[in-house]
Every structure is written in structure tokens, then in C-alpha cells.
PDB file of N, CA and C and ligand atoms in Angstrom:
ATOM      1  N   UNK F 231      86.338 -45.207  67.157  1.00 56.00           N
ATOM      2  CA  UNK F 231      86.954 -45.166  66.330  1.00 56.00           C
ATOM      3  C   UNK F 231      87.082 -44.895  65.333  1.00 56.00           C
ATOM      4  N   UNK F 232      85.951 -44.322  64.854  1.00 62.00           N
ATOM      5  CA  UNK F 232      86.158 -43.638  63.365  1.00 62.00           C
ATOM      6  C   UNK F 232      85.791 -41.915  63.600  1.00 62.00           C
ATOM      7  N   UNK F 233      85.478 -41.990  64.866  1.00 68.00           N
ATOM      8  CA  UNK F 233      85.846 -40.171  65.645  1.00 68.00           C
ATOM      9  C   UNK F 233      87.704 -40.370  65.936  1.00 68.00           C
ATOM     10  N   UNK F 234      88.244 -40.977  66.209  1.00 71.00           N
ATOM     11  CA  UNK F 234      89.102 -40.872  66.992  1.00 71.00           C
ATOM     12  C   UNK F 234      90.579 -41.087  65.674  1.00 71.00           C
ATOM     13  N   UNK F 235      89.850 -41.593  64.370  1.00 73.00           N
ATOM     14  CA  UNK F 235      91.040 -42.015  62.861  1.00 73.00           C
ATOM     15  C   UNK F 235      90.935 -40.671  62.788  1.00 73.00           C
ATOM     16  N   UNK F 236      89.679 -39.980  62.216  1.00 72.00           N
ATOM     17  CA  UNK F 236      89.743 -38.494  61.648  1.00 72.00           C
ATOM     18  C   UNK F 236      90.443 -37.314  62.302  1.00 72.00           C
ATOM     19  N   UNK F 237      90.745 -37.623  63.774  1.00 69.00           N
ATOM     20  CA  UNK F 237      91.290 -36.698  64.504  1.00 69.00           C
ATOM     21  C   UNK F 237      92.593 -36.621  64.015  1.00 69.00           C
ATOM     22  N   UNK F 238      92.896 -37.649  64.336  1.00 68.00           N
ATOM     23  CA  UNK F 238      94.025 -38.342  63.747  1.00 68.00           C
ATOM     24  C   UNK F 238      95.067 -37.639  62.080  1.00 68.00           C
ATOM     25  N   UNK F 239      94.072 -37.975  61.372  1.00 71.00           N
ATOM     26  CA  UNK F 239      94.042 -37.357  60.005  1.00 71.00           C
ATOM     27  C   UNK F 239      94.257 -35.999  59.996  1.00 71.00           C
ATOM     28  N   UNK F 240      93.280 -35.331  61.256  1.00 67.00           N
ATOM     29  CA  UNK F 240      93.077 -34.222  60.738  1.00 67.00           C
ATOM     30  C   UNK F 240      94.609 -32.943  61.579  1.00 67.00           C
ATOM     31  N   UNK F 241      95.271 -33.704  62.948  1.00 65.00           N
ATOM     32  CA  UNK F 241      96.010 -33.740  63.308  1.00 65.00           C
ATOM     33  C   UNK F 241      97.289 -33.517  62.256  1.00 65.00           C
ATOM     34  N   UNK F 242      97.446 -34.914  61.722  1.00 62.00           N
ATOM     35  CA  UNK F 242      98.588 -34.903  60.639  1.00 62.00           C
ATOM     36  C   UNK F 242      98.451 -34.262  59.420  1.00 62.00           C
ATOM     37  N   UNK F 243      97.553 -33.585  58.876  1.00 65.00           N
ATOM     38  CA  UNK F 243      97.016 -32.724  58.080  1.00 65.00           C
ATOM     39  C   UNK F 243      97.104 -31.252  58.913  1.00 65.00           C
ATOM     40  N   UNK F 244      97.611 -31.347  59.927  1.00 62.00           N
ATOM     41  CA  UNK F 244      97.823 -29.297  59.983  1.00 62.00           C
ATOM     42  C   UNK F 244      99.097 -29.297  60.175  1.00 62.00           C
ATOM     43  N   UNK F 245     100.035 -30.539  60.340  1.00 58.00           N
ATOM     44  CA  UNK F 245     101.481 -30.965  60.776  1.00 58.00           C
ATOM     45  C   UNK F 245     102.461 -30.386  59.366  1.00 58.00           C
ATOM     46  N   UNK F 246     101.651 -31.285  58.661  1.00 57.00           N
ATOM     47  CA  UNK F 246     102.116 -30.972  57.313  1.00 57.00           C
ATOM     48  C   UNK F 246     101.996 -29.900  57.047  1.00 57.00           C
ATOM     49  N   UNK F 247     100.995 -29.177  57.020  1.00 54.00           N
ATOM     50  CA  UNK F 247     100.794 -27.675  56.605  1.00 54.00           C
ATOM     51  C   UNK F 247     101.504 -26.631  57.171  1.00 54.00           C
ATOM     52  N   UNK F 248     102.285 -26.765  58.330  1.00 53.00           N
ATOM     53  CA  UNK F 248     102.863 -26.064  58.975  1.00 53.00           C
ATOM     54  C   UNK F 248     104.153 -25.981  59.082  1.00 53.00           C
ATOM     55  N   UNK F 249     104.894 -27.553  59.138  1.00 50.00           N
ATOM     56  CA  UNK F 249     105.954 -27.859  58.889  1.00 50.00           C
ATOM     57  C   UNK F 249     106.763 -26.600  58.438  1.00 50.00           C
ATOM     58  N   UNK F 250     106.935 -27.032  56.923  1.00 52.00           N
ATOM     59  CA  UNK F 250     107.388 -25.343  55.927  1.00 52.00           C
ATOM     60  C   UNK F 250     108.162 -24.572  56.974  1.00 52.00           C
ATOM     61  N   UNK F 251     106.985 -23.751  57.879  1.00 52.00           N
ATOM     62  CA  UNK F 251     107.344 -22.828  58.539  1.00 52.00           C
ATOM     63  C   UNK F 251     108.002 -22.925  59.829  1.00 52.00           C
ATOM     64  N   UNK F 252     108.699 -24.046  60.260  1.00 55.00           N
ATOM     65  CA  UNK F 252     109.713 -24.143  60.698  1.00 55.00           C
ATOM     66  C   UNK F 252     110.701 -24.968  60.815  1.00 55.00           C
ATOM     67  N   UNK F 253     110.811 -24.878  58.846  1.00 58.00           N
ATOM     68  CA  UNK F 253     112.431 -24.972  58.516  1.00 58.00           C
ATOM     69  C   UNK F 253     113.409 -24.019  58.876  1.00 58.00           C
ATOM     70  N   UNK F 254     113.789 -23.194  58.659  1.00 77.00           N
ATOM     71  CA  UNK F 254     115.072 -22.449  59.072  1.00 77.00           C
ATOM     72  C   UNK F 254     114.522 -20.877  59.071  1.00 77.00           C
ATOM     73  N   UNK F 255     113.713 -20.114  58.621  1.00 93.00           N
ATOM     74  CA  UNK F 255     113.436 -19.390  59.000  1.00 93.00           C
ATOM     75  C   UNK F 255     114.053 -18.008  60.803  1.00 93.00           C
ATOM     76  N   UNK F 256     114.570 -17.613  61.202  1.00 95.00           N
ATOM     77  CA  UNK F 256     114.999 -16.737  61.978  1.00 95.00           C
ATOM     78  C   UNK F 256     115.007 -15.401  62.570  1.00 95.00           C
ATOM     79  N   UNK F 257     114.390 -14.970  63.079  1.00 96.00           N
ATOM     80  CA  UNK F 257     114.055 -13.282  63.249  1.00 96.00           C
ATOM     81  C   UNK F 257     114.738 -13.026  64.237  1.00 96.00           C
ATOM     82  N   UNK F 258     115.706 -11.764  64.365  1.00 97.00           N
ATOM     83  CA  UNK F 258     117.071 -11.457  65.164  1.00 97.00           C
ATOM     84  C   UNK F 258     115.849  -9.770  65.469  1.00 97.00           C
ATOM     85  N   UNK F 259     115.861  -9.375  66.680  1.00 97.00           N
ATOM     86  CA  UNK F 259     115.972  -7.670  66.548  1.00 97.00           C
ATOM     87  C   UNK F 259     117.320  -7.288  66.540  1.00 97.00           C
ATOM     88  N   UNK F 260     117.497  -6.061  66.302  1.00 98.00           N
ATOM     89  CA  UNK F 260     118.594  -5.334  65.902  1.00 98.00           C
ATOM     90  C   UNK F 260     117.749  -3.668  66.680  1.00 98.00           C
ATOM     91  N   UNK F 261     119.193  -3.571  68.120  1.00 98.00           N
ATOM     92  CA  UNK F 261     118.387  -2.320  68.518  1.00 98.00           C
ATOM     93  C   UNK F 261     119.600  -1.584  67.414  1.00 98.00           C
ATOM     94  N   UNK F 262     118.458  -0.357  66.121  1.00 97.00           N
ATOM     95  CA  UNK F 262     119.114   0.307  65.371  1.00 97.00           C
ATOM     96  C   UNK F 262     119.068   2.113  66.325  1.00 97.00           C
ATOM     97  N   UNK F 263     119.974   2.234  66.968  1.00 94.00           N
ATOM     98  CA  UNK F 263     120.093   3.854  67.836  1.00 94.00           C
ATOM     99  C   UNK F 263     120.048   5.077  66.745  1.00 94.00           C
ATOM    100  N   UNK F 264     120.462   4.928  65.737  1.00 96.00           N
ATOM    101  CA  UNK F 264     120.978   6.223  64.930  1.00 96.00           C
ATOM    102  C   UNK F 264     119.373   5.996  64.126  1.00 96.00           C
ATOM    103  N   UNK F 265     118.259   5.999  64.189  1.00 96.00           N
ATOM    104  CA  UNK F 265     117.206   6.066  63.441  1.00 96.00           C
ATOM    105  C   UNK F 265     116.930   7.292  64.350  1.00 96.00           C
ATOM    106  N   UNK F 266     116.919   8.073  63.893  1.00 94.00           N
ATOM    107  CA  UNK F 266     116.128   9.559  64.871  1.00 94.00           C
ATOM    108  C   UNK F 266     115.032   9.868  63.974  1.00 94.00           C
ATOM    109  N   UNK F 267     114.726  10.172  62.752  1.00 93.00           N
ATOM    110  CA  UNK F 267     113.716  10.662  61.780  1.00 93.00           C
ATOM    111  C   UNK F 267     113.183   9.090  61.113  1.00 93.00           C
ATOM    112  N   UNK F 268     111.909   9.365  61.018  1.00 90.00           N
ATOM    113  CA  UNK F 268     110.718   8.936  60.514  1.00 90.00           C
ATOM    114  C   UNK F 268     111.718   8.257  58.560  1.00 90.00           C
ATOM    115  N   UNK F 269     112.454   8.682  58.316  1.00 94.00           N
ATOM    116  CA  UNK F 269     112.620   8.171  57.363  1.00 94.00           C
ATOM    117  C   UNK F 269     114.275   7.330  57.081  1.00 94.00           C
ATOM    118  N   UNK F 270     114.523   7.139  58.487  1.00 96.00           N
ATOM    119  CA  UNK F 270     115.529   6.614  58.720  1.00 96.00           C
ATOM    120  C   UNK F 270     115.287   5.191  58.484  1.00 96.00           C
ATOM    121  N   UNK F 271     114.093   4.645  59.144  1.00 96.00           N
ATOM    122  CA  UNK F 271     114.350   3.470  58.375  1.00 96.00           C
ATOM    123  C   UNK F 271     114.149   2.745  56.998  1.00 96.00           C
ATOM    124  N   UNK F 272     113.593   3.888  56.109  1.00 96.00           N
ATOM    125  CA  UNK F 272     113.280   3.010  55.402  1.00 96.00           C
ATOM    126  C   UNK F 272     114.793   3.332  54.342  1.00 96.00           C
ATOM    127  N   UNK F 273     116.387   3.937  54.732  1.00 97.00           N
ATOM    128  CA  UNK F 273     117.295   3.392  54.432  1.00 97.00           C
ATOM    129  C   UNK F 273     118.002   1.887  55.168  1.00 97.00           C
ATOM    130  N   UNK F 274     117.285   2.007  56.424  1.00 98.00           N
ATOM    131  CA  UNK F 274     118.125   0.463  57.337  1.00 98.00           C
ATOM    132  C   UNK F 274     116.941  -0.395  56.726  1.00 98.00           C
ATOM    133  N   UNK F 275     115.676  -0.716  55.875  1.00 98.00           N
ATOM    134  CA  UNK F 275     115.080  -1.533  55.577  1.00 98.00           C
ATOM    135  C   UNK F 275     116.055  -2.048  54.126  1.00 98.00           C
ATOM    136  N   UNK F 276     115.754  -0.512  53.130  1.00 98.00           N
ATOM    137  CA  UNK F 276     116.168  -0.936  51.982  1.00 98.00           C
ATOM    138  C   UNK F 276     117.952  -1.964  52.208  1.00 98.00           C
ATOM    139  N   UNK F 277     118.452  -1.364  52.794  1.00 98.00           N
ATOM    140  CA  UNK F 277     119.878  -1.627  53.593  1.00 98.00           C
ATOM    141  C   UNK F 277     119.425  -3.827  53.883  1.00 98.00           C
ATOM    142  N   UNK F 278     118.559  -3.787  54.148  1.00 98.00           N
ATOM    143  CA  UNK F 278     118.485  -5.144  55.186  1.00 98.00           C
ATOM    144  C   UNK F 278     118.081  -5.541  53.989  1.00 98.00           C
ATOM    145  N   UNK F 279     116.677  -5.142  53.074  1.00 98.00           N
ATOM    146  CA  UNK F 279     116.173  -5.662  52.171  1.00 98.00           C
ATOM    147  C   UNK F 279     117.831  -6.743  50.957  1.00 98.00           C
ATOM    148  N   UNK F 280     118.543  -6.364  50.542  1.00 98.00           N
ATOM    149  CA  UNK F 280     119.767  -6.539  49.981  1.00 98.00           C
ATOM    150  C   UNK F 280     120.249  -7.216  50.320  1.00 98.00           C
ATOM    151  N   UNK F 281     119.484  -7.692  51.544  1.00 98.00           N
ATOM    152  CA  UNK F 281     121.175  -9.410  52.041  1.00 98.00           C
ATOM    153  C   UNK F 281     120.185 -10.467  51.372  1.00 98.00           C
ATOM    154  N   UNK F 282     121.157 -11.417  50.342  1.00 97.00           N
ATOM    155  CA  UNK F 282     120.671 -12.019  50.465  1.00 97.00           C
ATOM    156  C   UNK F 282     120.087 -13.103  51.740  1.00 97.00           C
ATOM    157  N   UNK F 283     119.073 -13.889  52.033  1.00 97.00           N
ATOM    158  CA  UNK F 283     118.447 -14.474  51.877  1.00 97.00           C
ATOM    159  C   UNK F 283     117.447 -14.049  53.571  1.00 97.00           C
ATOM    160  N   UNK F 284     117.465 -12.724  53.666  1.00 98.00           N
ATOM    161  CA  UNK F 284     116.670 -12.152  54.027  1.00 98.00           C
ATOM    162  C   UNK F 284     115.217 -11.798  53.809  1.00 98.00           C
ATOM    163  N   UNK F 285     113.916 -12.603  54.276  1.00 97.00           N
ATOM    164  CA  UNK F 285     113.351 -12.752  54.020  1.00 97.00           C
ATOM    165  C   UNK F 285     111.767 -11.572  54.414  1.00 97.00           C
ATOM    166  N   UNK F 286     111.874 -10.615  55.547  1.00 98.00           N
ATOM    167  CA  UNK F 286     110.839 -10.528  56.459  1.00 98.00           C
ATOM    168  C   UNK F 286     111.950  -8.793  56.958  1.00 98.00           C
ATOM    169  N   UNK F 287     111.397  -8.251  56.608  1.00 98.00           N
ATOM    170  CA  UNK F 287     111.705  -6.863  57.949  1.00 98.00           C
ATOM    171  C   UNK F 287     110.562  -5.745  58.156  1.00 98.00           C
ATOM    172  N   UNK F 288     111.233  -5.877  59.117  1.00 97.00           N
ATOM    173  CA  UNK F 288     109.991  -4.881  60.519  1.00 97.00           C
ATOM    174  C   UNK F 288     110.225  -3.896  61.418  1.00 97.00           C
ATOM    175  N   UNK F 289     110.495  -2.702  60.286  1.00 97.00           N
ATOM    176  CA  UNK F 289     110.925  -1.641  61.375  1.00 97.00           C
ATOM    177  C   UNK F 289     109.801  -1.698  62.894  1.00 97.00           C
ATOM    178  N   UNK F 290     110.369  -1.173  63.466  1.00 96.00           N
ATOM    179  CA  UNK F 290     109.592  -0.589  64.367  1.00 96.00           C
ATOM    180  C   UNK F 290     110.597   1.052  65.537  1.00 96.00           C
ATOM    181  N   UNK F 291     110.124   1.891  64.506  1.00 95.00           N
ATOM    182  CA  UNK F 291     110.567   2.925  64.579  1.00 95.00           C
ATOM    183  C   UNK F 291     110.672   3.374  66.195  1.00 95.00           C
ATOM    184  N   UNK F 292     109.755   3.311  66.693  1.00 94.00           N
ATOM    185  CA  UNK F 292     109.131   4.013  68.236  1.00 94.00           C
ATOM    186  C   UNK F 292     110.400   3.431  68.620  1.00 94.00           C
ATOM    187  N   UNK F 293     111.395   2.174  68.843  1.00 95.00           N
ATOM    188  CA  UNK F 293     111.263   1.432  69.893  1.00 95.00           C
ATOM    189  C   UNK F 293     112.934   2.112  69.149  1.00 95.00           C
ATOM    190  N   UNK F 294     113.310   1.779  68.324  1.00 97.00           N
ATOM    191  CA  UNK F 294     114.010   1.867  67.170  1.00 97.00           C
ATOM    192  C   UNK F 294     114.587  -0.002  67.022  1.00 97.00           C
ATOM    193  N   UNK F 295     114.271  -0.798  67.331  1.00 97.00           N
ATOM    194  CA  UNK F 295     114.250  -1.512  66.665  1.00 97.00           C
ATOM    195  C   UNK F 295     114.105  -1.722  65.275  1.00 97.00           C
ATOM    196  N   UNK F 296     114.583  -2.781  64.323  1.00 98.00           N
ATOM    197  CA  UNK F 296     114.595  -3.817  62.866  1.00 98.00           C
ATOM    198  C   UNK F 296     114.105  -4.972  63.584  1.00 98.00           C
ATOM    199  N   UNK F 297     113.420  -5.450  63.667  1.00 98.00           N
ATOM    200  CA  UNK F 297     112.605  -7.504  63.421  1.00 98.00           C
ATOM    201  C   UNK F 297     113.480  -7.951  62.281  1.00 98.00           C
ATOM    202  N   UNK F 298     114.118  -8.596  61.464  1.00 98.00           N
ATOM    203  CA  UNK F 298     114.770  -9.518  60.966  1.00 98.00           C
ATOM    204  C   UNK F 298     114.640 -10.799  60.810  1.00 98.00           C
ATOM    205  N   UNK F 299     113.712 -11.045  59.543  1.00 98.00           N
ATOM    206  CA  UNK F 299     113.486 -12.411  59.522  1.00 98.00           C
ATOM    207  C   UNK F 299     114.394 -13.111  58.366  1.00 98.00           C
ATOM    208  N   UNK F 300     115.692 -13.740  59.428  1.00 97.00           N
ATOM    209  CA  UNK F 300     115.963 -14.444  57.266  1.00 97.00           C
ATOM    210  C   UNK F 300     116.334 -15.737  57.750  1.00 97.00           C
ATOM    211  N   UNK F 301     116.712 -16.412  56.317  1.00 96.00           N
ATOM    212  CA  UNK F 301     117.405 -17.787  56.455  1.00 96.00           C
ATOM    213  C   UNK F 301     118.561 -18.035  56.683  1.00 96.00           C
ATOM    214  N   UNK F 302     118.875 -18.737  58.041  1.00 93.00           N
ATOM    215  CA  UNK F 302     120.013 -18.319  58.533  1.00 93.00           C
ATOM    216  C   UNK F 302     121.291 -19.656  58.046  1.00 93.00           C
ATOM    217  N   UNK F 303     120.822 -20.592  56.678  1.00 94.00           N
ATOM    218  CA  UNK F 303     121.867 -21.084  56.322  1.00 94.00           C
ATOM    219  C   UNK F 303     122.183 -19.931  54.748  1.00 94.00           C
ATOM    220  N   UNK F 304     121.675 -18.742  54.659  1.00 96.00           N
ATOM    221  CA  UNK F 304     122.202 -18.190  53.828  1.00 96.00           C
ATOM    222  C   UNK F 304     122.381 -16.450  54.128  1.00 96.00           C
ATOM    223  N   UNK F 305     122.392 -16.166  55.448  1.00 96.00           N
ATOM    224  CA  UNK F 305     122.914 -15.290  56.116  1.00 96.00           C
ATOM    225  C   UNK F 305     123.198 -15.282  57.841  1.00 96.00           C
ATOM    226  N   UNK F 306     123.789 -14.332  58.504  1.00 96.00           N
ATOM    227  CA  UNK F 306     123.457 -14.351  59.597  1.00 96.00           C
ATOM    228  C   UNK F 306     123.470 -13.266  60.451  1.00 96.00           C
ATOM    229  N   UNK F 307     123.528 -13.046  61.900  1.00 96.00           N
ATOM    230  CA  UNK F 307     123.659 -11.620  62.273  1.00 96.00           C
ATOM    231  C   UNK F 307     124.712 -10.523  61.797  1.00 96.00           C
ATOM    232  N   UNK F 308     125.949 -11.434  61.948  1.00 97.00           N
ATOM    233  CA  UNK F 308     127.152 -10.603  61.785  1.00 97.00           C
ATOM    234  C   UNK F 308     126.703  -9.153  60.487  1.00 97.00           C
ATOM    235  N   UNK F 309     125.903 -10.168  59.325  1.00 98.00           N
ATOM    236  CA  UNK F 309     125.910  -9.994  58.263  1.00 98.00           C
ATOM    237  C   UNK F 309     124.597  -8.940  58.057  1.00 98.00           C
ATOM    238  N   UNK F 310     123.902  -9.113  58.693  1.00 98.00           N
ATOM    239  CA  UNK F 310     122.551  -7.717  59.018  1.00 98.00           C
ATOM    240  C   UNK F 310     123.421  -6.648  59.891  1.00 98.00           C
ATOM    241  N   UNK F 311     124.592  -6.950  61.072  1.00 98.00           N
ATOM    242  CA  UNK F 311     124.164  -5.316  61.391  1.00 98.00           C
ATOM    243  C   UNK F 311     125.153  -4.557  60.292  1.00 98.00           C
ATOM    244  N   UNK F 312     126.272  -5.545  59.498  1.00 98.00           N
ATOM    245  CA  UNK F 312     127.511  -5.145  58.582  1.00 98.00           C
ATOM    246  C   UNK F 312     126.394  -4.258  57.219  1.00 98.00           C
ATOM    247  N   UNK F 313     125.169  -4.735  57.239  1.00 98.00           N
ATOM    248  CA  UNK F 313     124.562  -4.401  56.382  1.00 98.00           C
ATOM    249  C   UNK F 313     123.913  -2.700  56.830  1.00 98.00           C
ATOM    250  N   UNK F 314     123.758  -2.964  58.103  1.00 98.00           N
ATOM    251  CA  UNK F 314     123.208  -1.449  58.598  1.00 98.00           C
ATOM    252  C   UNK F 314     123.611  -0.527  58.495  1.00 98.00           C
ATOM    253  N   UNK F 315     125.336  -1.041  58.925  1.00 98.00           N
ATOM    254  CA  UNK F 315     126.128  -0.083  59.370  1.00 98.00           C
ATOM    255  C   UNK F 315     126.733   0.641  58.446  1.00 98.00           C
ATOM    256  N   UNK F 316     126.561  -0.281  57.240  1.00 98.00           N
ATOM    257  CA  UNK F 316     127.467   0.190  55.440  1.00 98.00           C
ATOM    258  C   UNK F 316     126.493   1.382  55.158  1.00 98.00           C
ATOM    259  N   UNK F 317     125.034   1.480  55.276  1.00 97.00           N
ATOM    260  CA  UNK F 317     124.138   2.029  55.543  1.00 97.00           C
ATOM    261  C   UNK F 317     124.678   3.665  56.226  1.00 97.00           C
ATOM    262  N   UNK F 318     124.869   3.491  56.737  1.00 97.00           N
ATOM    263  CA  UNK F 318     125.392   4.577  58.276  1.00 97.00           C
ATOM    264  C   UNK F 318     124.719   4.494  59.295  1.00 97.00           C
ATOM    265  N   UNK F 319     124.652   2.622  60.196  1.00 98.00           N
ATOM    266  CA  UNK F 319     123.132   3.125  60.979  1.00 98.00           C
ATOM    267  C   UNK F 319     123.732   1.869  61.302  1.00 98.00           C
ATOM    268  N   UNK F 320     124.553   1.803  62.971  1.00 97.00           N
ATOM    269  CA  UNK F 320     125.243   1.152  62.938  1.00 97.00           C
ATOM    270  C   UNK F 320     124.164  -0.107  63.953  1.00 97.00           C
ATOM    271  N   UNK F 321     124.388  -1.641  63.971  1.00 98.00           N
ATOM    272  CA  UNK F 321     123.368  -1.757  64.996  1.00 98.00           C
ATOM    273  C   UNK F 321     123.988  -2.840  65.922  1.00 98.00           C
ATOM    274  N   UNK F 322     122.928  -3.192  67.146  1.00 97.00           N
ATOM    275  CA  UNK F 322     123.345  -4.278  68.002  1.00 97.00           C
ATOM    276  C   UNK F 322     122.298  -5.042  67.844  1.00 97.00           C
ATOM    277  N   UNK F 323     122.700  -6.514  67.696  1.00 96.00           N
ATOM    278  CA  UNK F 323     121.967  -7.534  68.469  1.00 96.00           C
ATOM    279  C   UNK F 323     121.107  -7.205  69.561  1.00 96.00           C
ATOM    280  N   UNK F 324     119.807  -7.429  69.562  1.00 92.00           N
ATOM    281  CA  UNK F 324     119.408  -7.563  71.119  1.00 92.00           C
ATOM    282  C   UNK F 324     119.614  -8.465  71.821  1.00 92.00           C
ATOM    283  N   UNK F 325     119.846 -10.076  71.662  1.00 72.00           N
ATOM    284  CA  UNK F 325     120.327 -10.578  72.707  1.00 72.00           C
ATOM    285  C   UNK F 325     122.024 -11.724  71.623  1.00 72.00           C
ATOM    286  N   UNK F 326     123.207 -10.974  72.373  1.00 52.00           N
ATOM    287  CA  UNK F 326     124.629 -11.056  72.134  1.00 52.00           C
ATOM    288  C   UNK F 326     124.229 -12.752  71.634  1.00 52.00           C
ATOM    289  N   UNK F 327     124.192 -13.639  70.661  1.00 46.00           N
ATOM    290  CA  UNK F 327     124.418 -14.457  69.688  1.00 46.00           C
ATOM    291  C   UNK F 327     125.430 -15.357  70.187  1.00 46.00           C
ATOM    292  N   UNK F 328     126.507 -14.584  70.573  1.00 48.00           N
ATOM    293  CA  UNK F 328     128.191 -15.228  70.750  1.00 48.00           C
ATOM    294  C   UNK F 328     127.988 -15.806  71.856  1.00 48.00           C
TER     295      UNK F 328
HETATM  296 CU1   CU P 210     116.500   9.707  58.931  1.00 50.67          CU
END
């Protein structure tokens, strides 16, 4: 009895700790075919980091992909595509979200 109560408390505590991470961050993979040299990702990353709501930009230069984590209540995939396009690097979401 005492053990199961302790276990329950541990489970609840871990749920409370993990919960904020579920809130609303979304990650999208953008294919950026125009990244041809190692300096390109810097421009792409800066352009994406300027978009309000973007919390993380992870460039995979070898794959010509950018993983963008953002708050979907503040921005969306279209805005991210526009940001890279305006910086000179047209991109496409890996999975069409429409
Ligand atoms: Cu370049």
C-alpha cells in the first residue's frame, strides 16, 4: 500500500514536470535546396530566428534541411517558408500541411 502510494506520487510528479513541454511547440522540417555552401545555413538560421514564435532552429546542412521549432499560436509553416524565401532561400515543408 505504502509503495503504490509512493509510486503514484512519483508518476504524478513526473507528469507535472513534463506537461509544459507538451503545450504548443511544433517542429517542422523545411527542405532548403538552395543551401549550397556552409555559409548559407547561417543566413537561413538568422532569418528564421527573427520570426516571432520561433524557439529553435536546427540546420542539417548535409541534408539541406532545417528543423524549426515554433509556437503554433504565434506563427505557422507558411510564415517560416516566407522568411527563408525572403532571405533568398526558398524552402518547402517536408510534409505538406495543407
Ligand atoms: Cu552559401
